[in-house]
Amino acid sequence: MTHAEPAPSSPASPRPEILAVRPETLAVHPPHVEITGSRPLGVPLHQGHVFAFDSADALAEGFTSPDAFLYSRLGNPTVRTLEDAVARLEGGTAARSFASGMGAINAVLLGLLSSGDHVIAQTCLYGGTYAVLTDLAARWGVHVTYVSGTDPEEVRAALRPETRLLYLETIANPTTRVADVPALAAVAAEAGVPVVVDNTFASPLLCRPLDHGADIVVHSATKYLAGHADVLGGIAVFKDAELYDGVRHHAVEQGASTDPFAAWLTLRGIQTLSLRMERQCASAAELAARLETHPAVEAVRHPALASHPDRAIAARLLPAGGGGVVSIDLAGGREAGRAFVEAVRLASLSVSLGDVKTLVMHPASTSHHQLDAAALAAAGIGAGTVRLSVGIEHVEDLWADLEQALTKAG
Ligand SMILES: *Cc1c(COP(=O)(O)O)cnc(C)c1O
């Protein structure tokens, strides 16, 4: 078929060809190619931000139907593909994608909380989340009680009539503490309090918090889901439609929507998530075990280690692996930590995690620099703590790099 022939009528293109022949007009209206007889194997990228309708009624209906595509801040087919893919991976009924992990977290918190409400949250939260809760407390009168994340009785004692959320992280940063999601969620459920779990560090390949009593899962898709250090993204997955609707309305107003190309890159990353996660977990566990016996290393934290304080919870919650993040305390303290992150040659000195490349950072001088020694200790971070996000390189090359850096830092 040539483009001169009229397009066959189909529900997607019932309009006749445009009534124009002048190049100025044709340039603005490229032909529409229908695919028949085959289908794209990759996910099509619908980069357009706006969609055209054939009837005024259809557009009017689009305003009330959450499934219609009319304007990409409200919904986009490529973004919807990502939302449906992650909803399925997490075992949820619906998902909403965002421009970043913080976009997702903000939409969930602001979508579900009002002034005077009370939140129970785990200490050792991701810094950005802690900052939002602190801001909500100072400016909007949302009260926050912090709990360890491992003791259900602490949650029970913190409950108030106005408690609206329990907020947890599957694996905390950078301590790798593992929240007892099933036990804590059970206490929240008795009180009718929804549970939000940031599952960024575990990914749905290691843990599906909705299976363990959570109501909403949030992700920084920037990290393991996308995995290649080339895109920012966030996603929230919902167990039931009611919470989803509340957050969706608010999200559309907030406007932290996902650019379709970002969704497309994230979807491409997700296709290899299981292979990356398998390698990253295995390498992280192997490196953690070797680091535990190294004289320059005082302590190692990784959920797969027998010495991990939450080993019993991790065995139940993360049976497939403890994730790719390992944190180590260097015997030489702050100076050794700083020297180590500068001495690595294969790993990169970088914030973020979950990338195919191995990344190292020193929390005391970067992500947690506002904390004094007492606050650092309370957060489980030492002056000589270094966080490793183990990538997919060969584990022996990684060990060689860590060993030479430990020698220089020691
Ligand atoms: C990075 C991160 C976030 C924030 O995500 P962005 O994509 O950077 O906005 C939230 N939670 C955790 C656990 C993270 O690691």
Coordinates of C-alpha atoms and ligand atoms in Angstrom, one line a residue:
M1 CA 0.0 0.0 0.0
T2 CA 1.3 3.5 -0.8
H3 CA 0.4 6.6 1.2
A4 CA -1.6 7.9 -1.7
E5 CA -4.3 5.2 -1.2
P6 CA -7.0 6.0 1.3
A7 CA -6.3 4.4 4.7
P8 CA -8.6 1.5 5.5
S9 CA -11.2 2.6 8.0
S10 CA -10.6 1.3 11.5
P11 CA -11.8 2.5 15.0
A12 CA -8.4 4.1 15.5
S13 CA -8.5 6.1 12.2
P14 CA -12.1 6.7 11.1
R15 CA -11.4 10.1 9.7
P16 CA -10.8 10.6 6.0
E17 CA -7.4 11.8 4.8
I18 CA -6.7 15.4 5.4
L19 CA -8.0 17.9 2.9
A20 CA -4.7 19.5 2.0
V21 CA -2.0 19.4 -0.6
R22 CA 0.2 22.4 0.2
P23 CA 3.6 21.5 1.7
E24 CA 3.2 24.0 4.6
T25 CA 0.2 22.0 5.7
L26 CA 1.4 18.5 4.8
A27 CA 4.6 19.2 6.8
V28 CA 2.5 19.6 10.0
H29 CA 0.4 16.5 9.3
P30 CA 2.6 13.5 8.6
P31 CA 0.7 10.4 7.4
H32 CA -0.5 7.9 9.9
V33 CA 1.0 4.4 9.4
E34 CA -1.3 1.6 10.6
I35 CA 0.4 -1.7 11.4
T36 CA -1.6 -4.7 10.2
G37 CA -0.5 -8.3 10.1
S38 CA 2.3 -7.8 12.7
R39 CA 2.9 -6.0 15.9
P40 CA 5.9 -4.2 17.5
L41 CA 7.8 -6.4 19.8
G42 CA 9.1 -3.5 21.8
V43 CA 6.8 -1.2 23.7
P44 CA 5.7 1.7 21.4
L45 CA 6.8 5.1 22.5
H46 CA 3.8 7.5 22.5
Q47 CA 5.7 10.6 23.1
G48 CA 2.8 12.9 22.3
H49 CA 1.4 14.9 25.2
V50 CA -2.1 15.4 23.6
F51 CA -4.6 13.1 21.8
A52 CA -7.1 14.0 19.1
F53 CA -10.8 12.9 19.2
D54 CA -13.3 12.3 16.4
S55 CA -16.4 13.5 18.2
A56 CA -17.1 16.2 20.8
D57 CA -18.9 13.5 22.9
A58 CA -15.9 11.3 23.0
L59 CA -13.7 14.1 24.2
A60 CA -16.3 15.1 26.8
E61 CA -16.4 11.5 28.0
G62 CA -12.6 11.5 28.2
F63 CA -12.8 14.0 31.0
T64 CA -14.7 11.7 33.2
S65 CA -13.1 8.3 32.3
P66 CA -9.8 7.5 33.9
D67 CA -9.0 5.1 31.1
A68 CA -9.2 7.7 28.3
F69 CA -6.1 9.3 26.9
L70 CA -6.5 13.0 26.2
Y71 CA -3.6 14.8 27.8
S72 CA -0.5 13.1 29.0
R73 CA -0.4 14.6 32.5
L74 CA -3.6 12.7 33.1
G75 CA -2.6 9.5 31.3
N76 CA -0.5 8.2 28.4
P77 CA -0.4 4.8 26.7
T78 CA 3.4 4.3 27.2
V79 CA 3.2 5.5 30.8
R80 CA 0.1 3.3 31.4
T81 CA 2.1 0.3 30.1
L82 CA 4.7 1.0 32.8
E83 CA 2.0 1.4 35.4
D84 CA 0.3 -1.9 34.5
A85 CA 3.7 -3.7 34.3
V86 CA 4.7 -2.6 37.8
A87 CA 1.2 -3.2 39.2
R88 CA 1.4 -6.8 38.0
L89 CA 5.0 -7.2 39.4
E90 CA 3.9 -5.9 42.8
G91 CA 0.6 -7.8 42.8
G92 CA -1.5 -4.6 43.0
T93 CA -4.7 -3.6 41.3
A94 CA -3.5 -0.3 39.9
A95 CA -0.4 1.9 39.8
R96 CA 0.4 5.6 39.1
S97 CA 3.7 6.6 37.6
F98 CA 5.6 9.9 38.5
A99 CA 8.5 12.0 37.4
S100 CA 10.6 10.8 40.3
G101 CA 10.5 8.7 43.4
M102 CA 9.9 11.9 45.5
G103 CA 7.0 12.7 43.1
A104 CA 5.4 9.4 44.0
I105 CA 6.0 9.8 47.7
N106 CA 4.7 13.3 47.8
A107 CA 1.6 12.4 45.9
V108 CA 0.9 9.5 48.3
L109 CA 1.5 11.6 51.4
L110 CA -0.3 14.7 50.3
G111 CA -3.1 12.7 48.7
L112 CA -3.9 10.8 51.9
L113 CA -3.1 13.3 54.7
S114 CA -4.8 16.4 56.0
S115 CA -3.8 18.9 58.6
G116 CA -4.0 17.4 62.1
D117 CA -3.5 13.9 60.9
H118 CA -0.9 11.6 62.5
V119 CA 1.7 9.4 60.7
I120 CA 3.8 6.6 62.2
A121 CA 7.0 6.3 60.3
Q122 CA 10.2 4.3 60.5
T123 CA 13.4 6.1 61.7
C124 CA 16.2 5.9 59.2
L125 CA 13.9 6.9 56.3
Y126 CA 15.2 8.0 52.9
G127 CA 16.4 11.6 53.5
G128 CA 13.9 13.1 51.0
T129 CA 11.0 11.4 52.7
Y130 CA 12.1 12.5 56.1
A131 CA 12.3 16.1 54.8
V132 CA 8.7 15.9 53.4
L133 CA 7.4 14.6 56.7
T134 CA 9.3 17.2 58.7
D135 CA 7.9 19.9 56.4
L136 CA 4.3 18.5 56.7
A137 CA 4.8 18.6 60.5
A138 CA 6.1 22.2 60.6
R139 CA 3.8 23.8 58.0
W140 CA 0.6 21.6 57.9
G141 CA 0.3 20.3 61.4
V142 CA 0.7 16.7 60.4
H143 CA 2.2 14.9 63.5
V144 CA 4.8 12.2 63.1
T145 CA 5.9 9.5 65.5
Y146 CA 9.0 7.5 64.6
V147 CA 9.4 3.8 65.4
S148 CA 12.2 1.3 64.8
G149 CA 10.4 -0.7 62.2
T150 CA 11.1 -4.0 63.9
D151 CA 8.7 -4.0 66.9
P152 CA 4.9 -4.2 66.4
E153 CA 4.2 -3.2 70.0
E154 CA 5.9 0.2 69.3
V155 CA 3.4 0.7 66.5
R156 CA 0.5 -0.3 68.7
A157 CA 1.7 2.2 71.4
A158 CA 2.1 5.0 68.8
L159 CA -1.4 4.6 67.3
R160 CA -3.9 7.5 67.9
P161 CA -7.4 8.0 66.7
E162 CA -6.1 10.4 64.0
T163 CA -3.4 8.1 62.8
R164 CA -3.8 7.9 59.0
L165 CA -0.6 6.1 57.7
L166 CA 2.1 3.7 58.7
Y167 CA 5.2 4.4 56.5
L168 CA 8.0 1.8 56.2
E169 CA 10.9 0.9 54.0
T170 CA 11.6 -2.7 53.1
I171 CA 15.4 -2.3 53.4
A172 CA 16.5 0.9 55.0
N173 CA 19.3 3.2 53.8
P174 CA 22.2 2.8 54.5
T175 CA 21.9 0.5 57.4
T176 CA 20.1 -2.3 55.4
R177 CA 17.8 -2.8 58.4
V178 CA 14.8 -4.9 57.3
A179 CA 11.3 -3.7 58.5
D180 CA 9.1 -6.4 59.9
V181 CA 6.4 -5.5 57.4
P182 CA 4.0 -8.4 58.1
A183 CA 4.0 -7.9 61.9
L184 CA 3.7 -4.1 61.7
A185 CA 1.1 -4.1 59.0
A186 CA -1.0 -6.5 61.0
V187 CA -1.2 -4.0 63.9
A188 CA -2.0 -1.2 61.5
A189 CA -4.7 -3.3 59.9
E190 CA -6.4 -3.9 63.2
A191 CA -6.7 -0.1 63.6
G192 CA -7.7 0.4 59.9
V193 CA -4.6 2.4 59.2
P194 CA -3.2 2.1 55.6
V195 CA 0.4 0.9 55.3
V196 CA 2.8 2.5 52.8
V197 CA 6.1 0.6 52.0
D198 CA 9.0 2.1 50.0
N199 CA 10.2 -1.0 48.2
T200 CA 13.0 0.7 46.2
F201 CA 15.9 -1.3 47.8
A202 CA 14.2 -4.7 47.4
S203 CA 12.3 -4.3 44.1
P204 CA 9.3 -6.6 43.5
L205 CA 11.8 -9.4 42.6
L206 CA 12.9 -9.7 46.2
C207 CA 9.7 -8.6 48.1
R208 CA 6.1 -7.8 47.3
P209 CA 5.0 -5.8 50.3
L210 CA 1.3 -6.0 49.2
D211 CA 1.5 -9.8 49.9
H212 CA 2.6 -9.0 53.4
G213 CA -0.2 -6.6 54.4
A214 CA 0.9 -3.3 52.8
D215 CA -1.7 -1.2 51.0
I216 CA 0.5 1.0 48.9
V217 CA 4.1 0.4 47.6
V218 CA 6.2 3.3 46.4
H219 CA 9.4 3.1 44.3
S220 CA 12.1 5.3 43.2
A221 CA 12.1 3.7 39.7
T222 CA 15.3 5.7 39.2
K223 CA 17.1 2.9 41.0
Y224 CA 16.6 -0.9 40.4
L225 CA 13.5 -0.8 38.2
A226 CA 15.2 1.4 35.5
G227 CA 18.7 0.3 36.5
H228 CA 20.9 2.1 34.0
A229 CA 21.6 5.6 35.4
D230 CA 19.8 7.3 32.6
V231 CA 16.3 8.2 33.9
L232 CA 14.4 9.5 36.9
G233 CA 11.1 8.0 37.8
G234 CA 8.8 7.0 40.6
I235 CA 5.8 4.8 40.9
A236 CA 3.1 4.0 43.5
V237 CA 1.2 0.7 43.4
F238 CA -2.1 0.2 45.2
K239 CA -3.8 -2.8 46.6
D240 CA -7.3 -1.4 46.1
A241 CA -9.1 1.1 43.9
E242 CA -10.2 3.4 46.7
L243 CA -6.7 4.5 47.8
Y244 CA -5.6 4.7 44.1
D245 CA -8.5 7.1 43.3
G246 CA -7.6 9.4 46.2
V247 CA -4.0 9.6 45.2
R248 CA -4.7 9.8 41.4
H249 CA -6.8 12.9 41.8
H250 CA -4.2 14.6 43.8
A251 CA -1.4 13.4 41.5
V252 CA -3.1 15.0 38.5
E253 CA -3.3 18.3 40.4
Q254 CA 0.4 18.0 41.6
G255 CA 1.6 17.4 38.1
A256 CA 4.7 15.3 38.7
S257 CA 3.7 13.1 35.7
T258 CA 6.0 10.8 33.9
D259 CA 7.5 11.8 30.5
P260 CA 6.6 9.0 28.1
F261 CA 10.3 8.5 27.1
A262 CA 11.2 8.1 30.8
A263 CA 8.5 5.5 31.1
W264 CA 9.8 3.8 28.0
L265 CA 13.4 3.7 29.3
T266 CA 12.1 2.3 32.7
L267 CA 10.1 -0.4 30.9
R268 CA 13.2 -1.3 28.9
G269 CA 15.1 -1.6 32.2
I270 CA 12.5 -3.7 33.9
Q271 CA 12.9 -6.4 31.2
T272 CA 16.3 -7.3 32.7
L273 CA 15.4 -6.6 36.3
S274 CA 15.4 -10.3 37.3
L275 CA 18.8 -10.9 35.8
R276 CA 20.3 -7.8 37.3
M277 CA 18.8 -8.5 40.7
E278 CA 20.0 -12.1 40.8
R279 CA 23.6 -11.0 40.0
Q280 CA 23.6 -8.0 42.3
C281 CA 22.2 -10.0 45.2
A282 CA 24.7 -12.8 44.7
S283 CA 27.7 -10.4 44.3
A284 CA 26.6 -8.3 47.3
A285 CA 26.3 -11.4 49.5
E286 CA 29.7 -12.7 48.3
L287 CA 31.5 -9.3 48.8
A288 CA 29.8 -8.8 52.2
A289 CA 31.1 -12.2 53.4
R290 CA 34.7 -11.4 52.2
L291 CA 34.6 -7.9 53.7
E292 CA 33.5 -9.3 57.1
T293 CA 36.9 -11.0 57.4
H294 CA 39.0 -8.0 56.1
P295 CA 41.1 -6.4 58.9
A296 CA 40.4 -2.8 57.7
V297 CA 36.6 -3.5 58.1
E298 CA 35.0 -3.2 61.5
A299 CA 31.5 -4.2 60.6
V300 CA 29.5 -5.2 57.5
R301 CA 25.7 -5.0 57.0
H302 CA 23.9 -6.9 54.4
P303 CA 20.6 -8.7 55.0
A304 CA 22.0 -12.1 53.8
L305 CA 24.7 -12.2 56.5
A306 CA 24.2 -14.4 59.5
S307 CA 25.4 -11.5 61.6
H308 CA 22.6 -9.1 60.4
P309 CA 20.4 -7.9 63.3
D310 CA 17.2 -8.6 61.2
R311 CA 18.4 -11.9 59.8
A312 CA 15.3 -13.7 60.9
I313 CA 12.9 -11.1 59.3
A314 CA 15.1 -11.0 56.2
A315 CA 14.9 -14.8 55.8
R316 CA 11.1 -14.6 55.7
L317 CA 10.7 -11.3 53.8
L318 CA 13.6 -11.5 51.3
P319 CA 14.0 -15.3 50.6
A320 CA 15.4 -14.6 47.1
G321 CA 18.3 -12.4 48.3
G322 CA 19.2 -9.4 50.5
G323 CA 19.5 -6.8 47.8
G324 CA 22.6 -5.2 46.2
V325 CA 23.4 -2.7 48.9
V326 CA 26.1 -3.4 51.4
S327 CA 27.3 -1.0 54.1
I328 CA 30.6 -1.3 55.8
D329 CA 32.2 0.4 58.8
L330 CA 35.9 1.1 58.2
A331 CA 38.1 0.7 61.3
G332 CA 39.9 4.0 60.4
G333 CA 36.7 6.1 60.9
R334 CA 35.8 9.3 58.9
E335 CA 39.2 9.7 57.2
A336 CA 39.3 6.1 56.1
G337 CA 35.8 6.4 54.7
R338 CA 36.6 9.4 52.7
A339 CA 39.9 7.9 51.5
F340 CA 38.2 4.7 50.5
V341 CA 35.6 6.3 48.3
E342 CA 38.4 8.2 46.5
A343 CA 40.6 5.2 46.1
V344 CA 38.2 2.9 44.2
R345 CA 39.0 2.7 40.5
L346 CA 36.2 0.4 39.0
A347 CA 33.4 1.6 41.4
S348 CA 32.2 5.2 41.0
L349 CA 31.9 7.7 43.8
S350 CA 28.3 8.6 43.4
V351 CA 25.0 9.0 45.3
S352 CA 22.1 6.8 44.0
L353 CA 22.0 3.0 43.9
G354 CA 20.6 0.1 41.9
D355 CA 22.7 0.9 38.8
V356 CA 24.4 -1.7 36.7
K357 CA 27.6 -0.1 37.7
T358 CA 28.9 -0.4 41.2
L359 CA 28.7 2.9 43.2
V360 CA 30.2 3.9 46.6
M361 CA 29.5 6.8 48.9
H362 CA 30.3 8.0 52.4
P363 CA 27.0 9.0 54.1
A364 CA 28.6 10.9 57.1
S365 CA 30.1 13.5 54.7
T366 CA 27.3 13.5 52.1
S367 CA 23.7 12.3 52.4
H368 CA 23.8 12.5 56.3
H369 CA 26.2 15.5 56.7
Q370 CA 23.7 17.5 58.8
L371 CA 23.7 14.9 61.5
D372 CA 26.1 15.3 64.5
A373 CA 27.8 12.2 66.0
A374 CA 24.9 11.4 68.3
A375 CA 22.3 11.7 65.5
L376 CA 24.5 9.6 63.2
A377 CA 24.8 6.9 65.9
A378 CA 21.0 7.0 66.4
A379 CA 20.5 6.5 62.6
G380 CA 22.9 3.5 62.8
I381 CA 25.6 5.3 60.7
G382 CA 29.2 5.6 61.8
A383 CA 31.8 8.2 60.8
G384 CA 33.6 5.5 58.8
T385 CA 30.4 3.9 57.2
V386 CA 30.6 3.5 53.5
R387 CA 27.7 2.4 51.4
L388 CA 28.3 0.1 48.4
S389 CA 25.6 -0.4 45.7
V390 CA 26.9 -3.5 44.0
G391 CA 26.5 -3.5 40.2
I392 CA 26.6 -6.4 37.6
E393 CA 30.3 -6.4 36.9
H394 CA 32.3 -9.6 37.5
V395 CA 32.5 -10.1 41.3
E396 CA 36.3 -10.8 41.2
D397 CA 37.0 -7.5 39.4
L398 CA 34.9 -5.8 42.1
W399 CA 36.7 -7.6 44.9
A400 CA 40.1 -6.6 43.4
D401 CA 39.0 -3.0 43.4
L402 CA 37.6 -3.0 46.9
E403 CA 40.7 -4.7 48.2
Q404 CA 43.1 -2.2 46.7
A405 CA 40.9 0.7 48.0
L406 CA 40.9 -0.8 51.5
T407 CA 44.7 -1.1 51.4
K408 CA 45.0 2.6 50.4
A409 CA 42.3 3.7 53.0
G410 CA 43.8 1.6 55.8
Ligands
LIG1 C1 16.3 7.5 45.7 C2 15.2 7.2 46.6 C3 14.0 7.9 46.7 C4 13.7 9.1 45.9 O1 13.7 8.8 44.6 P1 14.0 9.9 43.4 O2 13.8 9.1 42.2 O3 15.4 10.3 43.6 O4 13.1 11.1 43.6 C5 13.0 7.4 47.6 N1 13.2 6.4 48.4 C6 14.4 5.7 48.3 C7 14.5 4.5 49.2 C8 15.4 6.0 47.4 O5 16.5 5.3 47.4

